[in-house]
Structure formats: C-alpha cells, structure tokens
C-alpha cells in the first residue's frame, strides 16, 4: 500500500514560472511613475499597498493590478493620467496572456508520479487565470483536482483534506513557499517538500522547519519521484 494517498502541488513558481512576470511588471510600473518620485519609494509603497489589499483582493495578477493602480493614484495625489492608467492595464493584459513557461523537469516528474499516485493542484490566485495556466501547461490530464483557494492556512488545508476524505498523515504537499505550501501542512501533521524558486515574493518568506520529520527540501522538482520512492521503502 502506498505511503501517501495524495500528492499535491502548488502551481506558480513550483510548476511554471510566475514571479519573474511580476518583477518585470513592477519594474515597468516604476518607470511610469519615476517622473513623480524615486523608484525606491514607488516599490516600497506598492509593497505596502499589496500587503494591505491581500485581505480584500486576494492573490494573482488582477489583485496586483488593482494595487498598482491604487499606488499610482496614491503617489501622484490623484494626478496620474488616464494614459498612464491604461499603460498599467496593458501591463496586466500582457501578464495574463504570457505563454506558460514550465520549470525544468516538471513535465517528466509529474508524468512519473501520476502513474503511482493521485495528484492534485492546490494554489492561490484568480480562478480563471489558474485554470487557464493548467490547461495551457498540458499538465491538466495528470491532476484529479484543481483547487484554487483564497488563503493557505492550517485551517484551509485541514478543511480541504476533509472534503476529499484525506488523512493529513497520508498527504504530501510540494511547493516553493515555506509560508503557504510547507509550514501549514506540517502543522496539521502532513508531509511537505520545499523546492525553492529563484525569486521569493517578500510576503511569502518564512523560517524553514528542518527539524520536522515530515519536512524535505531539494533543488529541482525532478528529484521528487526518487524521494517518494525512498520514503515508500
């Protein structure tokens, strides 16, 4: 009998590149506003407004766009032009229409695991955007469920597992965010593998939990099948 009844994956920056889109957009956003104030202050203010708006708008490109517009209005004391607002909206459209770029080794690893385990995606963000990414990635055929949640907390994971009749001890989560993908799962008694991404959004930083018996870390997702095979033995 397999050790785990379900292997779940985060999506953004675990299966495909996403954060680099935000970094590029934020850089271009700062360029729009540099004739109003310094770039450093623009980035700091955007970060503050993003953090405040998560509670209201959640995660994803659309929420990020609303925060950029609010930041632009705030920094310029309402003097931001309609053309500049349109440019910000064009940035968002470009982000949403960018082709999905998979991380190295993801396709092979997911295909291998799908032969041995039920798989699902648990991700935050906009439902339409995430479903579109899954479809365009070509990975949708491997996942039994796609779950897009507002927040990733111990309570939300426990509720989701209960909905699928899954025991935490037989659940394994894979992701690039310690705060969202790893620590909450460990807290409810599950296992989790941390796969760091090249960029970490500052709202997702957290201290690692290397002493936890269910915590694992590796550099590339293609190492996951071997890890799970070792755990089964």
mmCIF file of C-alpha atoms in Angstrom:
data_model
loop_
_atom_site.group_PDB
_atom_site.id
_atom_site.type_symbol
_atom_site.label_atom_id
_atom_site.label_comp_id
_atom_site.label_asym_id
_atom_site.label_seq_id
_atom_site.Cartn_x
_atom_site.Cartn_y
_atom_site.Cartn_z
ATOM 1 C CA UNK A 1 0.000 0.000 0.000
ATOM 2 C CA UNK A 2 1.463 3.440 -0.900
ATOM 3 C CA UNK A 3 2.527 5.657 1.959
ATOM 4 C CA UNK A 4 0.565 8.627 0.580
ATOM 5 C CA UNK A 5 -2.988 8.834 -0.757
ATOM 6 C CA UNK A 6 -2.461 12.178 -2.486
ATOM 7 C CA UNK A 7 0.457 14.261 -3.774
ATOM 8 C CA UNK A 8 -0.448 17.923 -4.164
ATOM 9 C CA UNK A 9 1.441 20.669 -5.948
ATOM 10 C CA UNK A 10 1.459 24.403 -5.689
ATOM 11 C CA UNK A 11 1.267 25.952 -9.164
ATOM 12 C CA UNK A 12 3.017 29.316 -9.570
ATOM 13 C CA UNK A 13 6.816 29.015 -9.363
ATOM 14 C CA UNK A 14 6.505 25.329 -8.492
ATOM 15 C CA UNK A 15 5.231 24.020 -11.826
ATOM 16 C CA UNK A 16 5.766 27.084 -14.016
ATOM 17 C CA UNK A 17 7.492 30.471 -13.846
ATOM 18 C CA UNK A 18 5.356 33.296 -12.483
ATOM 19 C CA UNK A 19 7.209 35.609 -10.088
ATOM 20 C CA UNK A 20 9.535 36.847 -12.826
ATOM 21 C CA UNK A 21 6.425 38.242 -14.588
ATOM 22 C CA UNK A 22 5.627 40.303 -11.510
ATOM 23 C CA UNK A 23 9.206 41.519 -11.200
ATOM 24 C CA UNK A 24 9.256 42.704 -14.814
ATOM 25 C CA UNK A 25 5.843 44.346 -14.491
ATOM 26 C CA UNK A 26 6.840 46.091 -11.262
ATOM 27 C CA UNK A 27 9.979 47.430 -12.931
ATOM 28 C CA UNK A 28 7.954 48.835 -15.815
ATOM 29 C CA UNK A 29 5.370 50.214 -13.394
ATOM 30 C CA UNK A 30 8.127 52.095 -11.571
ATOM 31 C CA UNK A 31 9.314 53.553 -14.877
ATOM 32 C CA UNK A 32 5.847 55.018 -15.460
ATOM 33 C CA UNK A 33 5.960 56.835 -12.124
ATOM 34 C CA UNK A 34 9.616 57.909 -11.929
ATOM 35 C CA UNK A 35 8.754 61.452 -13.032
ATOM 36 C CA UNK A 36 6.614 61.715 -9.882
ATOM 37 C CA UNK A 37 9.032 60.303 -7.273
ATOM 38 C CA UNK A 38 12.020 57.992 -6.699
ATOM 39 C CA UNK A 39 11.844 54.340 -7.769
ATOM 40 C CA UNK A 40 12.726 53.121 -4.247
ATOM 41 C CA UNK A 41 9.693 54.840 -2.749
ATOM 42 C CA UNK A 42 7.444 53.565 -5.553
ATOM 43 C CA UNK A 43 8.435 49.946 -4.854
ATOM 44 C CA UNK A 44 8.090 50.373 -1.092
ATOM 45 C CA UNK A 45 4.652 51.945 -1.407
ATOM 46 C CA UNK A 46 3.446 49.257 -3.810
ATOM 47 C CA UNK A 47 4.586 46.569 -1.372
ATOM 48 C CA UNK A 48 2.702 48.246 1.481
ATOM 49 C CA UNK A 49 -0.487 48.567 -0.518
ATOM 50 C CA UNK A 50 -0.235 44.983 -1.809
ATOM 51 C CA UNK A 51 0.080 43.676 1.751
ATOM 52 C CA UNK A 52 -2.937 45.665 2.857
ATOM 53 C CA UNK A 53 -5.034 44.625 -0.135
ATOM 54 C CA UNK A 54 -4.444 40.871 0.128
ATOM 55 C CA UNK A 55 -7.285 40.675 2.641
ATOM 56 C CA UNK A 56 -9.666 42.367 0.183
ATOM 57 C CA UNK A 57 -8.485 41.323 -3.281
ATOM 58 C CA UNK A 58 -6.610 38.082 -2.600
ATOM 59 C CA UNK A 59 -3.737 36.960 -4.832
ATOM 60 C CA UNK A 60 -2.999 36.976 -8.538
ATOM 61 C CA UNK A 61 -2.452 39.324 -11.447
ATOM 62 C CA UNK A 62 -5.810 41.083 -11.160
ATOM 63 C CA UNK A 63 -5.242 41.825 -7.482
ATOM 64 C CA UNK A 64 -1.710 43.026 -8.303
ATOM 65 C CA UNK A 65 -3.127 45.343 -10.973
ATOM 66 C CA UNK A 66 -5.589 46.930 -8.541
ATOM 67 C CA UNK A 67 -2.699 47.530 -6.126
ATOM 68 C CA UNK A 68 -0.615 49.124 -8.887
ATOM 69 C CA UNK A 69 -3.458 51.477 -9.806
ATOM 70 C CA UNK A 70 -4.066 52.402 -6.153
ATOM 71 C CA UNK A 71 -0.337 53.002 -5.686
ATOM 72 C CA UNK A 72 -0.229 55.222 -8.769
ATOM 73 C CA UNK A 73 -3.156 57.293 -7.525
ATOM 74 C CA UNK A 74 -1.661 57.487 -4.032
ATOM 75 C CA UNK A 75 1.843 58.505 -5.101
ATOM 76 C CA UNK A 76 0.647 61.140 -7.564
ATOM 77 C CA UNK A 77 -2.038 62.558 -5.252
ATOM 78 C CA UNK A 78 -4.579 61.689 -7.923
ATOM 79 C CA UNK A 79 -2.671 63.382 -10.742
ATOM 80 C CA UNK A 80 -1.934 60.141 -12.616
ATOM 81 C CA UNK A 81 -3.127 60.461 -16.214
ATOM 82 C CA UNK A 82 -5.650 58.271 -17.944
ATOM 83 C CA UNK A 83 -2.968 57.229 -20.412
ATOM 84 C CA UNK A 84 -0.724 56.028 -17.589
ATOM 85 C CA UNK A 85 -3.600 54.050 -16.069
ATOM 86 C CA UNK A 86 -4.177 52.468 -19.474
ATOM 87 C CA UNK A 87 -0.480 51.536 -19.642
ATOM 88 C CA UNK A 88 -0.797 49.812 -16.263
ATOM 89 C CA UNK A 89 -3.823 47.876 -17.509
ATOM 90 C CA UNK A 90 -1.869 46.910 -20.628
ATOM 91 C CA UNK A 91 0.846 45.513 -18.339
ATOM 92 C CA UNK A 92 -1.762 43.311 -16.674
ATOM 93 C CA UNK A 93 -3.138 42.078 -20.004
ATOM 94 C CA UNK A 94 0.379 41.218 -21.111
ATOM 95 C CA UNK A 95 0.979 39.248 -17.910
ATOM 96 C CA UNK A 96 -2.286 37.342 -18.335
ATOM 97 C CA UNK A 97 -1.577 36.483 -21.960
ATOM 98 C CA UNK A 98 2.065 35.446 -21.486
ATOM 99 C CA UNK A 99 2.731 31.866 -22.551
ATOM 100 C CA UNK A 100 3.139 29.394 -19.688
ATOM 101 C CA UNK A 101 6.826 28.576 -19.190
ATOM 102 C CA UNK A 102 7.402 25.326 -17.336
ATOM 103 C CA UNK A 103 10.198 24.819 -14.825
ATOM 104 C CA UNK A 104 12.860 22.309 -15.802
ATOM 105 C CA UNK A 105 11.953 18.691 -15.189
ATOM 106 C CA UNK A 106 8.332 19.354 -14.214
ATOM 107 C CA UNK A 107 6.644 17.525 -17.082
ATOM 108 C CA UNK A 108 8.698 14.379 -16.575
ATOM 109 C CA UNK A 109 8.313 14.355 -12.786
ATOM 110 C CA UNK A 110 4.547 14.893 -12.835
ATOM 111 C CA UNK A 111 4.057 12.210 -15.506
ATOM 112 C CA UNK A 112 6.102 9.713 -13.467
ATOM 113 C CA UNK A 113 4.187 10.414 -10.266
ATOM 114 C CA UNK A 114 0.794 10.226 -11.976
ATOM 115 C CA UNK A 115 1.464 6.542 -12.651
ATOM 116 C CA UNK A 116 1.830 5.861 -8.927
ATOM 117 C CA UNK A 117 -0.288 8.399 -7.045
ATOM 118 C CA UNK A 118 -3.424 10.522 -7.338
ATOM 119 C CA UNK A 119 -2.302 14.119 -7.953
ATOM 120 C CA UNK A 120 -3.915 17.479 -7.340
ATOM 121 C CA UNK A 121 -3.064 21.187 -7.550
ATOM 122 C CA UNK A 122 -3.647 23.495 -4.590
ATOM 123 C CA UNK A 123 -2.894 27.095 -5.471
ATOM 124 C CA UNK A 124 -3.833 30.669 -4.621
ATOM 125 C CA UNK A 125 -4.846 33.328 -7.089
ATOM 126 C CA UNK A 126 -7.578 34.083 -9.584
ATOM 127 C CA UNK A 127 -9.669 31.029 -10.558
ATOM 128 C CA UNK A 128 -9.864 31.803 -14.290
ATOM 129 C CA UNK A 129 -6.161 32.656 -14.534
ATOM 130 C CA UNK A 130 -5.033 29.489 -12.742
ATOM 131 C CA UNK A 131 -7.380 27.198 -14.660
ATOM 132 C CA UNK A 132 -6.109 28.745 -17.906
ATOM 133 C CA UNK A 133 -2.492 28.130 -16.890
ATOM 134 C CA UNK A 134 -3.201 24.494 -16.035
ATOM 135 C CA UNK A 135 -4.896 23.997 -19.392
ATOM 136 C CA UNK A 136 -2.074 25.668 -21.345
ATOM 137 C CA UNK A 137 0.613 23.815 -19.408
ATOM 138 C CA UNK A 138 -0.526 20.460 -20.742
ATOM 139 C CA UNK A 139 -0.481 19.037 -17.204
ATOM 140 C CA UNK A 140 -4.236 19.053 -16.627
ATOM 141 C CA UNK A 141 -4.597 15.404 -17.664
ATOM 142 C CA UNK A 142 -2.427 14.316 -14.735
ATOM 143 C CA UNK A 143 -4.408 16.041 -11.957
ATOM 144 C CA UNK A 144 -7.586 14.680 -10.439
ATOM 145 C CA UNK A 145 -8.464 18.005 -8.841
ATOM 146 C CA UNK A 146 -7.538 21.686 -9.252
ATOM 147 C CA UNK A 147 -8.200 23.628 -6.055
ATOM 148 C CA UNK A 148 -7.853 27.436 -6.102
ATOM 149 C CA UNK A 149 -8.063 28.793 -2.561
ATOM 150 C CA UNK A 150 -8.104 32.300 -1.096
ATOM 151 C CA UNK A 151 -5.530 31.548 1.603
ATOM 152 C CA UNK A 152 -3.264 28.670 2.566
ATOM 153 C CA UNK A 153 -3.506 28.202 6.305
ATOM 154 C CA UNK A 154 -3.572 25.107 8.525
ATOM 155 C CA UNK A 155 -7.345 25.545 8.749
ATOM 156 C CA UNK A 156 -7.841 25.798 4.983
ATOM 157 C CA UNK A 157 -5.678 22.726 4.345
ATOM 158 C CA UNK A 158 -7.493 20.731 7.034
ATOM 159 C CA UNK A 159 -10.854 21.712 5.559
ATOM 160 C CA UNK A 160 -9.740 20.800 2.037
ATOM 161 C CA UNK A 161 -8.396 17.409 3.119
ATOM 162 C CA UNK A 162 -11.614 16.677 4.981
ATOM 163 C CA UNK A 163 -13.625 17.484 1.844
ATOM 164 C CA UNK A 164 -11.609 14.867 -0.044
ATOM 165 C CA UNK A 165 -11.594 12.330 2.824
ATOM 166 C CA UNK A 166 -7.810 12.546 3.136
ATOM 167 C CA UNK A 167 -5.844 11.971 6.340
ATOM 168 C CA UNK A 168 -3.073 14.565 6.908
ATOM 169 C CA UNK A 169 -0.572 11.777 7.675
ATOM 170 C CA UNK A 170 -1.128 10.383 4.182
ATOM 171 C CA UNK A 171 -0.928 13.725 2.371
ATOM 172 C CA UNK A 172 2.196 15.163 0.715
ATOM 173 C CA UNK A 173 2.441 18.786 -0.450
ATOM 174 C CA UNK A 174 5.062 20.225 -2.815
ATOM 175 C CA UNK A 175 5.724 23.937 -3.227
ATOM 176 C CA UNK A 176 8.112 26.861 -3.335
ATOM 177 C CA UNK A 177 6.657 28.873 -0.439
ATOM 178 C CA UNK A 178 7.503 27.931 3.120
ATOM 179 C CA UNK A 179 4.769 30.202 4.449
ATOM 180 C CA UNK A 180 1.958 28.927 2.217
ATOM 181 C CA UNK A 181 2.882 25.466 0.967
ATOM 182 C CA UNK A 182 5.033 23.895 3.670
ATOM 183 C CA UNK A 183 4.542 25.130 7.234
ATOM 184 C CA UNK A 184 0.712 24.927 7.300
ATOM 185 C CA UNK A 185 0.797 21.333 6.028
ATOM 186 C CA UNK A 186 3.422 20.330 8.585
ATOM 187 C CA UNK A 187 1.331 21.935 11.321
ATOM 188 C CA UNK A 188 -1.650 19.672 10.617
ATOM 189 C CA UNK A 189 0.511 16.537 10.515
ATOM 190 C CA UNK A 190 1.190 16.188 6.805
ATOM 191 C CA UNK A 191 4.458 15.950 4.877
ATOM 192 C CA UNK A 192 5.832 18.592 2.535
ATOM 193 C CA UNK A 193 8.727 19.151 0.149
ATOM 194 C CA UNK A 194 10.141 22.635 -0.251
ATOM 195 C CA UNK A 195 11.541 23.435 -3.702
ATOM 196 C CA UNK A 196 12.959 26.993 -3.553
ATOM 197 C CA UNK A 197 12.386 29.231 -6.541
ATOM 198 C CA UNK A 198 14.919 31.754 -7.847
ATOM 199 C CA UNK A 199 12.794 34.656 -6.524
ATOM 200 C CA UNK A 200 10.698 34.722 -3.362
ATOM 201 C CA UNK A 201 7.885 37.248 -3.002
ATOM 202 C CA UNK A 202 8.571 39.034 0.260
ATOM 203 C CA UNK A 203 5.036 38.333 1.520
ATOM 204 C CA UNK A 204 5.810 34.589 1.301
ATOM 205 C CA UNK A 205 9.073 34.481 3.278
ATOM 206 C CA UNK A 206 9.287 32.385 6.445
ATOM 207 C CA UNK A 207 11.794 30.452 8.525
ATOM 208 C CA UNK A 208 12.392 26.811 7.475
ATOM 209 C CA UNK A 209 11.373 23.867 9.635
ATOM 210 C CA UNK A 210 14.204 21.428 9.030
ATOM 211 C CA UNK A 211 13.687 19.566 12.323
ATOM 212 C CA UNK A 212 10.162 18.498 11.434
ATOM 213 C CA UNK A 213 10.084 14.783 10.485
ATOM 214 C CA UNK A 214 7.799 15.452 7.524
ATOM 215 C CA UNK A 215 9.917 18.230 6.014
ATOM 216 C CA UNK A 216 12.024 17.701 2.899
ATOM 217 C CA UNK A 217 13.919 20.052 0.641
ATOM 218 C CA UNK A 218 15.536 19.675 -2.748
ATOM 219 C CA UNK A 219 16.671 21.865 -5.633
ATOM 220 C CA UNK A 220 14.614 20.570 -8.548
ATOM 221 C CA UNK A 221 11.191 19.006 -8.890
ATOM 222 C CA UNK A 222 12.619 16.162 -10.978
ATOM 223 C CA UNK A 223 14.169 14.853 -7.737
ATOM 224 C CA UNK A 224 10.701 14.285 -6.217
ATOM 225 C CA UNK A 225 9.955 10.811 -7.671
ATOM 226 C CA UNK A 226 13.183 9.431 -6.226
ATOM 227 C CA UNK A 227 12.424 10.954 -2.826
ATOM 228 C CA UNK A 228 8.951 9.440 -2.724
ATOM 229 C CA UNK A 229 10.290 6.064 -3.852
ATOM 230 C CA UNK A 230 12.803 6.197 -0.999
ATOM 231 C CA UNK A 231 10.058 7.078 1.503
ATOM 232 C CA UNK A 232 7.951 4.161 0.291
ATOM 233 C CA UNK A 233 10.805 1.776 1.003
#
